[in-house]
Amino acid sequence: MNAMLIITTVGAAFMALATIFIRMKAIKKPANIKKIILPPVFMSTGFLMFIYEPARLNISQILEALSVGILFSFLLIKTSSFEIRDNDIYMKRSKAFVFILFALLIARVIFKLLMGDVINIEELAGMFFILAYGMIIPWRIFMFIQFKKIEKKKLLAEKNESAIFRS
């Protein structure tokens, strides 16, 4: 097994653990539209990797990675919901969310170790990026829609409450 594969696998594991830690910490603060929209925007800079010739993918690799990402997004969608607490909107904590992220990390490491010798490391990185982006976009769209629904519900409740106080 080549050293670059091991180094990138360990690096990806540390980044994934940091992401899990950050997500668990962020769940303690109120949600807002910026927190939902900005991560995919910032992540989109990763598309610059495809300027580098060895990282470019053929259409079947793109479609495969995107399809798997969209399938995995349903797991995240299923475990994501919002609630109104202390007059703010918070993401509900889900025990399954952490397990899903760890399962995705383990699946990624296993897949990378199995396929690392078959597909070059740059293409594999590109495929994992497309998979991650294919997972985050549907999830964040769902979160945006859910957040807007809860926000509307909160505003209606506040409006009704203020109407009660006026009468």
mmCIF file with all atom_site columns, N, CA and C in Angstrom, residues 70-132:
data_model
loop_
_atom_site.group_PDB
_atom_site.id
_atom_site.type_symbol
_atom_site.label_atom_id
_atom_site.label_alt_id
_atom_site.label_comp_id
_atom_site.label_asym_id
_atom_site.label_entity_id
_atom_site.label_seq_id
_atom_site.pdbx_PDB_ins_code
_atom_site.Cartn_x
_atom_site.Cartn_y
_atom_site.Cartn_z
_atom_site.occupancy
_atom_site.B_iso_or_equiv
_atom_site.pdbx_formal_charge
_atom_site.auth_seq_id
_atom_site.auth_comp_id
_atom_site.auth_asym_id
_atom_site.auth_atom_id
_atom_site.pdbx_PDB_model_num
ATOM 1   N N  . ILE A 1 70  ? -26.119 11.489 -3.216 1.00 0.00 ? 70  ILE A N  1
ATOM 2   C CA . ILE A 1 70  ? -27.548 11.785 -3.074 1.00 0.00 ? 70  ILE A CA 1
ATOM 3   C C  . ILE A 1 70  ? -28.226 10.724 -2.217 1.00 0.00 ? 70  ILE A C  1
ATOM 4   N N  . LEU A 1 71  ? -27.863 9.458  -2.406 1.00 0.00 ? 71  LEU A N  1
ATOM 5   C CA . LEU A 1 71  ? -28.429 8.393  -1.567 1.00 0.00 ? 71  LEU A CA 1
ATOM 6   C C  . LEU A 1 71  ? -28.073 8.600  -0.092 1.00 0.00 ? 71  LEU A C  1
ATOM 7   N N  . PHE A 1 72  ? -26.805 8.923  0.177  1.00 0.00 ? 72  PHE A N  1
ATOM 8   C CA . PHE A 1 72  ? -26.383 9.163  1.554  1.00 0.00 ? 72  PHE A CA 1
ATOM 9   C C  . PHE A 1 72  ? -27.054 10.397 2.147  1.00 0.00 ? 72  PHE A C  1
ATOM 10  N N  . SER A 1 73  ? -27.413 11.360 1.302  1.00 0.00 ? 73  SER A N  1
ATOM 11  C CA . SER A 1 73  ? -28.055 12.579 1.814  1.00 0.00 ? 73  SER A CA 1
ATOM 12  C C  . SER A 1 73  ? -29.389 12.256 2.480  1.00 0.00 ? 73  SER A C  1
ATOM 13  N N  . PHE A 1 74  ? -30.054 11.188 2.034  1.00 0.00 ? 74  PHE A N  1
ATOM 14  C CA . PHE A 1 74  ? -31.327 10.813 2.647  1.00 0.00 ? 74  PHE A CA 1
ATOM 15  C C  . PHE A 1 74  ? -31.148 10.412 4.109  1.00 0.00 ? 74  PHE A C  1
ATOM 16  N N  . LEU A 1 75  ? -30.003 9.825  4.440  1.00 0.00 ? 75  LEU A N  1
ATOM 17  C CA . LEU A 1 75  ? -29.725 9.492  5.840  1.00 0.00 ? 75  LEU A CA 1
ATOM 18  C C  . LEU A 1 75  ? -29.616 10.769 6.673  1.00 0.00 ? 75  LEU A C  1
ATOM 19  N N  . LEU A 1 76  ? -28.927 11.758 6.135  1.00 0.00 ? 76  LEU A N  1
ATOM 20  C CA . LEU A 1 76  ? -28.785 13.028 6.858  1.00 0.00 ? 76  LEU A CA 1
ATOM 21  C C  . LEU A 1 76  ? -30.122 13.758 6.952  1.00 0.00 ? 76  LEU A C  1
ATOM 22  N N  . ILE A 1 77  ? -30.882 13.724 5.873  1.00 0.00 ? 77  ILE A N  1
ATOM 23  C CA . ILE A 1 77  ? -32.202 14.371 5.862  1.00 0.00 ? 77  ILE A CA 1
ATOM 24  C C  . ILE A 1 77  ? -33.100 13.736 6.926  1.00 0.00 ? 77  ILE A C  1
ATOM 25  N N  . LYS A 1 78  ? -33.052 12.423 7.012  1.00 0.00 ? 78  LYS A N  1
ATOM 26  C CA . LYS A 1 78  ? -33.903 11.693 7.958  1.00 0.00 ? 78  LYS A CA 1
ATOM 27  C C  . LYS A 1 78  ? -33.578 12.058 9.408  1.00 0.00 ? 78  LYS A C  1
ATOM 28  N N  . THR A 1 79  ? -32.341 12.414 9.692  1.00 0.00 ? 79  THR A N  1
ATOM 29  C CA . THR A 1 79  ? -31.925 12.686 11.069 1.00 0.00 ? 79  THR A CA 1
ATOM 30  C C  . THR A 1 79  ? -31.866 14.180 11.387 1.00 0.00 ? 79  THR A C  1
ATOM 31  N N  . SER A 1 80  ? -32.310 15.032 10.470 1.00 0.00 ? 80  SER A N  1
ATOM 32  C CA . SER A 1 80  ? -32.230 16.473 10.686 1.00 0.00 ? 80  SER A CA 1
ATOM 33  C C  . SER A 1 80  ? -33.611 17.081 10.826 1.00 0.00 ? 80  SER A C  1
ATOM 34  N N  . SER A 1 81  ? -33.784 17.806 11.922 1.00 0.00 ? 81  SER A N  1
ATOM 35  C CA . SER A 1 81  ? -35.032 18.539 12.118 1.00 0.00 ? 81  SER A CA 1
ATOM 36  C C  . SER A 1 81  ? -34.760 19.718 13.052 1.00 0.00 ? 81  SER A C  1
ATOM 37  N N  . PHE A 1 82  ? -35.689 20.659 13.046 1.00 0.00 ? 82  PHE A N  1
ATOM 38  C CA . PHE A 1 82  ? -35.553 21.866 13.852 1.00 0.00 ? 82  PHE A CA 1
ATOM 39  C C  . PHE A 1 82  ? -36.638 21.913 14.905 1.00 0.00 ? 82  PHE A C  1
ATOM 40  N N  . GLU A 1 83  ? -36.383 22.713 15.944 1.00 0.00 ? 83  GLU A N  1
ATOM 41  C CA . GLU A 1 83  ? -37.367 22.956 16.983 1.00 0.00 ? 83  GLU A CA 1
ATOM 42  C C  . GLU A 1 83  ? -37.221 24.390 17.475 1.00 0.00 ? 83  GLU A C  1
ATOM 43  N N  . ILE A 1 84  ? -38.309 24.910 18.019 1.00 0.00 ? 84  ILE A N  1
ATOM 44  C CA . ILE A 1 84  ? -38.276 26.248 18.605 1.00 0.00 ? 84  ILE A CA 1
ATOM 45  C C  . ILE A 1 84  ? -38.014 26.065 20.094 1.00 0.00 ? 84  ILE A C  1
ATOM 46  N N  . ARG A 1 85  ? -36.940 26.710 20.553 1.00 0.00 ? 85  ARG A N  1
ATOM 47  C CA . ARG A 1 85  ? -36.558 26.630 21.958 1.00 0.00 ? 85  ARG A CA 1
ATOM 48  C C  . ARG A 1 85  ? -36.062 28.005 22.384 1.00 0.00 ? 85  ARG A C  1
ATOM 49  N N  . ASP A 1 86  ? -36.553 28.488 23.492 1.00 0.00 ? 86  ASP A N  1
ATOM 50  C CA . ASP A 1 86  ? -36.152 29.803 24.004 1.00 0.00 ? 86  ASP A CA 1
ATOM 51  C C  . ASP A 1 86  ? -36.335 30.900 22.956 1.00 0.00 ? 86  ASP A C  1
ATOM 52  N N  . ASN A 1 87  ? -37.416 30.810 22.219 1.00 0.00 ? 87  ASN A N  1
ATOM 53  C CA . ASN A 1 87  ? -37.768 31.776 21.174 1.00 0.00 ? 87  ASN A CA 1
ATOM 54  C C  . ASN A 1 87  ? -36.740 31.842 20.037 1.00 0.00 ? 87  ASN A C  1
ATOM 55  N N  . ASP A 1 88  ? -35.940 30.800 19.900 1.00 0.00 ? 88  ASP A N  1
ATOM 56  C CA . ASP A 1 88  ? -34.996 30.679 18.786 1.00 0.00 ? 88  ASP A CA 1
ATOM 57  C C  . ASP A 1 88  ? -35.215 29.323 18.122 1.00 0.00 ? 88  ASP A C  1
ATOM 58  N N  . ILE A 1 89  ? -34.670 29.194 16.912 1.00 0.00 ? 89  ILE A N  1
ATOM 59  C CA . ILE A 1 89  ? -34.785 27.935 16.181 1.00 0.00 ? 89  ILE A CA 1
ATOM 60  C C  . ILE A 1 89  ? -33.465 27.179 16.324 1.00 0.00 ? 89  ILE A C  1
ATOM 61  N N  . TYR A 1 90  ? -33.567 25.958 16.813 1.00 0.00 ? 90  TYR A N  1
ATOM 62  C CA . TYR A 1 90  ? -32.400 25.100 17.009 1.00 0.00 ? 90  TYR A CA 1
ATOM 63  C C  . TYR A 1 90  ? -32.568 23.825 16.198 1.00 0.00 ? 90  TYR A C  1
ATOM 64  N N  . MET A 1 91  ? -31.438 23.264 15.822 1.00 0.00 ? 91  MET A N  1
ATOM 65  C CA . MET A 1 91  ? -31.466 21.947 15.211 1.00 0.00 ? 91  MET A CA 1
ATOM 66  C C  . MET A 1 91  ? -31.639 20.932 16.333 1.00 0.00 ? 91  MET A C  1
ATOM 67  N N  . LYS A 1 92  ? -32.532 19.980 16.138 1.00 0.00 ? 92  LYS A N  1
ATOM 68  C CA . LYS A 1 92  ? -32.731 18.934 17.151 1.00 0.00 ? 92  LYS A CA 1
ATOM 69  C C  . LYS A 1 92  ? -31.527 18.007 17.146 1.00 0.00 ? 92  LYS A C  1
ATOM 70  N N  . ARG A 1 93  ? -31.099 17.653 18.328 1.00 0.00 ? 93  ARG A N  1
ATOM 71  C CA . ARG A 1 93  ? -29.977 16.721 18.455 1.00 0.00 ? 93  ARG A CA 1
ATOM 72  C C  . ARG A 1 93  ? -30.475 15.311 18.135 1.00 0.00 ? 93  ARG A C  1
ATOM 73  N N  . SER A 1 94  ? -29.742 14.610 17.311 1.00 0.00 ? 94  SER A N  1
ATOM 74  C CA . SER A 1 94  ? -30.102 13.245 16.944 1.00 0.00 ? 94  SER A CA 1
ATOM 75  C C  . SER A 1 94  ? -28.906 12.333 17.204 1.00 0.00 ? 94  SER A C  1
ATOM 76  N N  . LYS A 1 95  ? -29.128 11.286 17.993 1.00 0.00 ? 95  LYS A N  1
ATOM 77  C CA . LYS A 1 95  ? -28.056 10.329 18.260 1.00 0.00 ? 95  LYS A CA 1
ATOM 78  C C  . LYS A 1 95  ? -27.650 9.612  16.982 1.00 0.00 ? 95  LYS A C  1
ATOM 79  N N  . ALA A 1 96  ? -28.612 9.392  16.120 1.00 0.00 ? 96  ALA A N  1
ATOM 80  C CA . ALA A 1 96  ? -28.336 8.699  14.858 1.00 0.00 ? 96  ALA A CA 1
ATOM 81  C C  . ALA A 1 96  ? -27.402 9.518  13.969 1.00 0.00 ? 96  ALA A C  1
ATOM 82  N N  . PHE A 1 97  ? -27.467 10.852 14.065 1.00 0.00 ? 97  PHE A N  1
ATOM 83  C CA . PHE A 1 97  ? -26.644 11.721 13.224 1.00 0.00 ? 97  PHE A CA 1
ATOM 84  C C  . PHE A 1 97  ? -25.155 11.409 13.395 1.00 0.00 ? 97  PHE A C  1
ATOM 85  N N  . VAL A 1 98  ? -24.702 11.305 14.637 1.00 0.00 ? 98  VAL A N  1
ATOM 86  C CA . VAL A 1 98  ? -23.286 11.020 14.905 1.00 0.00 ? 98  VAL A CA 1
ATOM 87  C C  . VAL A 1 98  ? -22.912 9.645  14.370 1.00 0.00 ? 98  VAL A C  1
ATOM 88  N N  . PHE A 1 99  ? -23.787 8.656  14.592 1.00 0.00 ? 99  PHE A N  1
ATOM 89  C CA . PHE A 1 99  ? -23.502 7.300  14.105 1.00 0.00 ? 99  PHE A CA 1
ATOM 90  C C  . PHE A 1 99  ? -23.446 7.261  12.580 1.00 0.00 ? 99  PHE A C  1
ATOM 91  N N  . ILE A 1 100 ? -24.329 8.013  11.938 1.00 0.00 ? 100 ILE A N  1
ATOM 92  C CA . ILE A 1 100 ? -24.322 8.064  10.470 1.00 0.00 ? 100 ILE A CA 1
ATOM 93  C C  . ILE A 1 100 ? -23.019 8.678  9.969  1.00 0.00 ? 100 ILE A C  1
ATOM 94  N N  . LEU A 1 101 ? -22.591 9.778  10.599 1.00 0.00 ? 101 LEU A N  1
ATOM 95  C CA . LEU A 1 101 ? -21.327 10.404 10.174 1.00 0.00 ? 101 LEU A CA 1
ATOM 96  C C  . LEU A 1 101 ? -20.142 9.465  10.387 1.00 0.00 ? 101 LEU A C  1
ATOM 97  N N  . PHE A 1 102 ? -20.124 8.747  11.518 1.00 0.00 ? 102 PHE A N  1
ATOM 98  C CA . PHE A 1 102 ? -19.048 7.779  11.751 1.00 0.00 ? 102 PHE A CA 1
ATOM 99  C C  . PHE A 1 102 ? -19.123 6.629  10.746 1.00 0.00 ? 102 PHE A C  1
ATOM 100 N N  . ALA A 1 103 ? -20.325 6.167  10.452 1.00 0.00 ? 103 ALA A N  1
ATOM 101 C CA . ALA A 1 103 ? -20.488 5.094  9.464  1.00 0.00 ? 103 ALA A CA 1
ATOM 102 C C  . ALA A 1 103 ? -20.002 5.546  8.086  1.00 0.00 ? 103 ALA A C  1
ATOM 103 N N  . LEU A 1 104 ? -20.322 6.781  7.723  1.00 0.00 ? 104 LEU A N  1
ATOM 104 C CA . LEU A 1 104 ? -19.843 7.319  6.437  1.00 0.00 ? 104 LEU A CA 1
ATOM 105 C C  . LEU A 1 104 ? -18.327 7.415  6.427  1.00 0.00 ? 104 LEU A C  1
ATOM 106 N N  . LEU A 1 105 ? -17.744 7.830  7.535  1.00 0.00 ? 105 LEU A N  1
ATOM 107 C CA . LEU A 1 105 ? -16.286 7.914  7.637  1.00 0.00 ? 105 LEU A CA 1
ATOM 108 C C  . LEU A 1 105 ? -15.665 6.529  7.473  1.00 0.00 ? 105 LEU A C  1
ATOM 109 N N  . ILE A 1 106 ? -16.201 5.550  8.177  1.00 0.00 ? 106 ILE A N  1
ATOM 110 C CA . ILE A 1 106 ? -15.667 4.191  8.092  1.00 0.00 ? 106 ILE A CA 1
ATOM 111 C C  . ILE A 1 106 ? -15.833 3.638  6.669  1.00 0.00 ? 106 ILE A C  1
ATOM 112 N N  . ALA A 1 107 ? -17.008 3.868  6.066  1.00 0.00 ? 107 ALA A N  1
ATOM 113 C CA . ALA A 1 107 ? -17.242 3.402  4.691  1.00 0.00 ? 107 ALA A CA 1
ATOM 114 C C  . ALA A 1 107 ? -16.252 4.056  3.732  1.00 0.00 ? 107 ALA A C  1
ATOM 115 N N  . ARG A 1 108 ? -16.004 5.336  3.939  1.00 0.00 ? 108 ARG A N  1
ATOM 116 C CA . ARG A 1 108 ? -15.062 6.045  3.072  1.00 0.00 ? 108 ARG A CA 1
ATOM 117 C C  . ARG A 1 108 ? -13.662 5.469  3.212  1.00 0.00 ? 108 ARG A C  1
ATOM 118 N N  . VAL A 1 109 ? -13.216 5.241  4.432  1.00 0.00 ? 109 VAL A N  1
ATOM 119 C CA . VAL A 1 109 ? -11.868 4.709  4.661  1.00 0.00 ? 109 VAL A CA 1
ATOM 120 C C  . VAL A 1 109 ? -11.742 3.313  4.047  1.00 0.00 ? 109 VAL A C  1
ATOM 121 N N  . ILE A 1 110 ? -12.744 2.468  4.263  1.00 0.00 ? 110 ILE A N  1
ATOM 122 C CA . ILE A 1 110 ? -12.710 1.113  3.698  1.00 0.00 ? 110 ILE A CA 1
ATOM 123 C C  . ILE A 1 110 ? -12.672 1.172  2.173  1.00 0.00 ? 110 ILE A C  1
ATOM 124 N N  . PHE A 1 111 ? -13.556 2.000  1.600  1.00 0.00 ? 111 PHE A N  1
ATOM 125 C CA . PHE A 1 111 ? -13.595 2.123  0.144  1.00 0.00 ? 111 PHE A CA 1
ATOM 126 C C  . PHE A 1 111 ? -12.261 2.646  -0.387 1.00 0.00 ? 111 PHE A C  1
ATOM 127 N N  . LYS A 1 112 ? -11.709 3.620  0.315  1.00 0.00 ? 112 LYS A N  1
ATOM 128 C CA . LYS A 1 112 ? -10.433 4.197  -0.125 1.00 0.00 ? 112 LYS A CA 1
ATOM 129 C C  . LYS A 1 112 ? -9.310  3.166  -0.056 1.00 0.00 ? 112 LYS A C  1
ATOM 130 N N  . LEU A 1 113 ? -9.303  2.366  1.001  1.00 0.00 ? 113 LEU A N  1
ATOM 131 C CA . LEU A 1 113 ? -8.268  1.340  1.122  1.00 0.00 ? 113 LEU A CA 1
ATOM 132 C C  . LEU A 1 113 ? -8.423  0.253  0.063  1.00 0.00 ? 113 LEU A C  1
ATOM 133 N N  . LEU A 1 114 ? -9.664  -0.106 -0.252 1.00 0.00 ? 114 LEU A N  1
ATOM 134 C CA . LEU A 1 114 ? -9.907  -1.139 -1.264 1.00 0.00 ? 114 LEU A CA 1
ATOM 135 C C  . LEU A 1 114 ? -9.635  -0.629 -2.680 1.00 0.00 ? 114 LEU A C  1
ATOM 136 N N  . MET A 1 115 ? -10.065 0.594  -2.956 1.00 0.00 ? 115 MET A N  1
ATOM 137 C CA . MET A 1 115 ? -9.978  1.140  -4.315 1.00 0.00 ? 115 MET A CA 1
ATOM 138 C C  . MET A 1 115 ? -8.733  1.977  -4.554 1.00 0.00 ? 115 MET A C  1
ATOM 139 N N  . GLY A 1 116 ? -7.969  2.249  -3.507 1.00 0.00 ? 116 GLY A N  1
ATOM 140 C CA . GLY A 1 116 ? -6.801  3.119  -3.616 1.00 0.00 ? 116 GLY A CA 1
ATOM 141 C C  . GLY A 1 116 ? -5.758  2.634  -4.605 1.00 0.00 ? 116 GLY A C  1
ATOM 142 N N  . ASP A 1 117 ? -5.669  1.339  -4.803 1.00 0.00 ? 117 ASP A N  1
ATOM 143 C CA . ASP A 1 117 ? -4.693  0.798  -5.747 1.00 0.00 ? 117 ASP A CA 1
ATOM 144 C C  . ASP A 1 117 ? -5.263  0.681  -7.157 1.00 0.00 ? 117 ASP A C  1
ATOM 145 N N  . VAL A 1 118 ? -6.594  0.725  -7.293 1.00 0.00 ? 118 VAL A N  1
ATOM 146 C CA . VAL A 1 118 ? -7.255  0.572  -8.586 1.00 0.00 ? 118 VAL A CA 1
ATOM 147 C C  . VAL A 1 118 ? -7.465  1.920  -9.276 1.00 0.00 ? 118 VAL A C  1
ATOM 148 N N  . ILE A 1 119 ? -7.894  2.906  -8.497 1.00 0.00 ? 119 ILE A N  1
ATOM 149 C CA . ILE A 1 119 ? -8.138  4.253  -9.022 1.00 0.00 ? 119 ILE A CA 1
ATOM 150 C C  . ILE A 1 119 ? -7.053  5.152  -8.463 1.00 0.00 ? 119 ILE A C  1
ATOM 151 N N  . ASN A 1 120 ? -6.493  6.015  -9.308 1.00 0.00 ? 120 ASN A N  1
ATOM 152 C CA . ASN A 1 120 ? -5.416  6.866  -8.791 1.00 0.00 ? 120 ASN A CA 1
ATOM 153 C C  . ASN A 1 120 ? -5.954  7.803  -7.715 1.00 0.00 ? 120 ASN A C  1
ATOM 154 N N  . ILE A 1 121 ? -5.080  8.210  -6.821 1.00 0.00 ? 121 ILE A N  1
ATOM 155 C CA . ILE A 1 121 ? -5.456  8.942  -5.610 1.00 0.00 ? 121 ILE A CA 1
ATOM 156 C C  . ILE A 1 121 ? -6.149  10.274 -5.932 1.00 0.00 ? 121 ILE A C  1
ATOM 157 N N  . GLU A 1 122 ? -5.735  10.933 -7.022 1.00 0.00 ? 122 GLU A N  1
ATOM 158 C CA . GLU A 1 122 ? -6.350  12.204 -7.390 1.00 0.00 ? 122 GLU A CA 1
ATOM 159 C C  . GLU A 1 122 ? -7.793  12.016 -7.855 1.00 0.00 ? 122 GLU A C  1
ATOM 160 N N  . GLU A 1 123 ? -8.022  10.981 -8.671 1.00 0.00 ? 123 GLU A N  1
ATOM 161 C CA . GLU A 1 123 ? -9.389  10.683 -9.118 1.00 0.00 ? 123 GLU A CA 1
ATOM 162 C C  . GLU A 1 123 ? -10.270 10.294 -7.931 1.00 0.00 ? 123 GLU A C  1
ATOM 163 N N  . LEU A 1 124 ? -9.713  9.512  -7.023 1.00 0.00 ? 124 LEU A N  1
ATOM 164 C CA . LEU A 1 124 ? -10.438 9.094  -5.835 1.00 0.00 ? 124 LEU A CA 1
ATOM 165 C C  . LEU A 1 124 ? -10.824 10.311 -4.986 1.00 0.00 ? 124 LEU A C  1
ATOM 166 N N  . ALA A 1 125 ? -9.908  11.252 -4.846 1.00 0.00 ? 125 ALA A N  1
ATOM 167 C CA . ALA A 1 125 ? -10.196 12.488 -4.104 1.00 0.00 ? 125 ALA A CA 1
ATOM 168 C C  . ALA A 1 125 ? -11.329 13.250 -4.791 1.00 0.00 ? 125 ALA A C  1
ATOM 169 N N  . GLY A 1 126 ? -11.280 13.325 -6.113 1.00 0.00 ? 126 GLY A N  1
ATOM 170 C CA . GLY A 1 126 ? -12.333 14.000 -6.866 1.00 0.00 ? 126 GLY A CA 1
ATOM 171 C C  . GLY A 1 126 ? -13.683 13.318 -6.694 1.00 0.00 ? 126 GLY A C  1
ATOM 172 N N  . MET A 1 127 ? -13.669 11.993 -6.710 1.00 0.00 ? 127 MET A N  1
ATOM 173 C CA . MET A 1 127 ? -14.919 11.243 -6.539 1.00 0.00 ? 127 MET A CA 1
ATOM 174 C C  . MET A 1 127 ? -15.496 11.447 -5.132 1.00 0.00 ? 127 MET A C  1
ATOM 175 N N  . PHE A 1 128 ? -14.631 11.442 -4.120 1.00 0.00 ? 128 PHE A N  1
ATOM 176 C CA . PHE A 1 128 ? -15.109 11.666 -2.758 1.00 0.00 ? 128 PHE A CA 1
ATOM 177 C C  . PHE A 1 128 ? -15.636 13.091 -2.592 1.00 0.00 ? 128 PHE A C  1
ATOM 178 N N  . PHE A 1 129 ? -15.014 14.036 -3.267 1.00 0.00 ? 129 PHE A N  1
ATOM 179 C CA . PHE A 1 129 ? -15.510 15.410 -3.194 1.00 0.00 ? 129 PHE A CA 1
ATOM 180 C C  . PHE A 1 129 ? -16.898 15.505 -3.833 1.00 0.00 ? 129 PHE A C  1
ATOM 181 N N  . ILE A 1 130 ? -17.058 14.925 -5.009 1.00 0.00 ? 130 ILE A N  1
ATOM 182 C CA . ILE A 1 130 ? -18.365 14.940 -5.684 1.00 0.00 ? 130 ILE A CA 1
ATOM 183 C C  . ILE A 1 130 ? -19.408 14.223 -4.826 1.00 0.00 ? 130 ILE A C  1
ATOM 184 N N  . LEU A 1 131 ? -19.020 13.093 -4.227 1.00 0.00 ? 131 LEU A N  1
ATOM 185 C CA . LEU A 1 131 ? -19.926 12.362 -3.337 1.00 0.00 ? 131 LEU A CA 1
ATOM 186 C C  . LEU A 1 131 ? -20.355 13.269 -2.172 1.00 0.00 ? 131 LEU A C  1
ATOM 187 N N  . ALA A 1 132 ? -19.396 13.930 -1.538 1.00 0.00 ? 132 ALA A N  1
ATOM 188 C CA . ALA A 1 132 ? -19.713 14.806 -0.399 1.00 0.00 ? 132 ALA A CA 1
ATOM 189 C C  . ALA A 1 132 ? -20.595 15.974 -0.832 1.00 0.00 ? 132 ALA A C  1
#
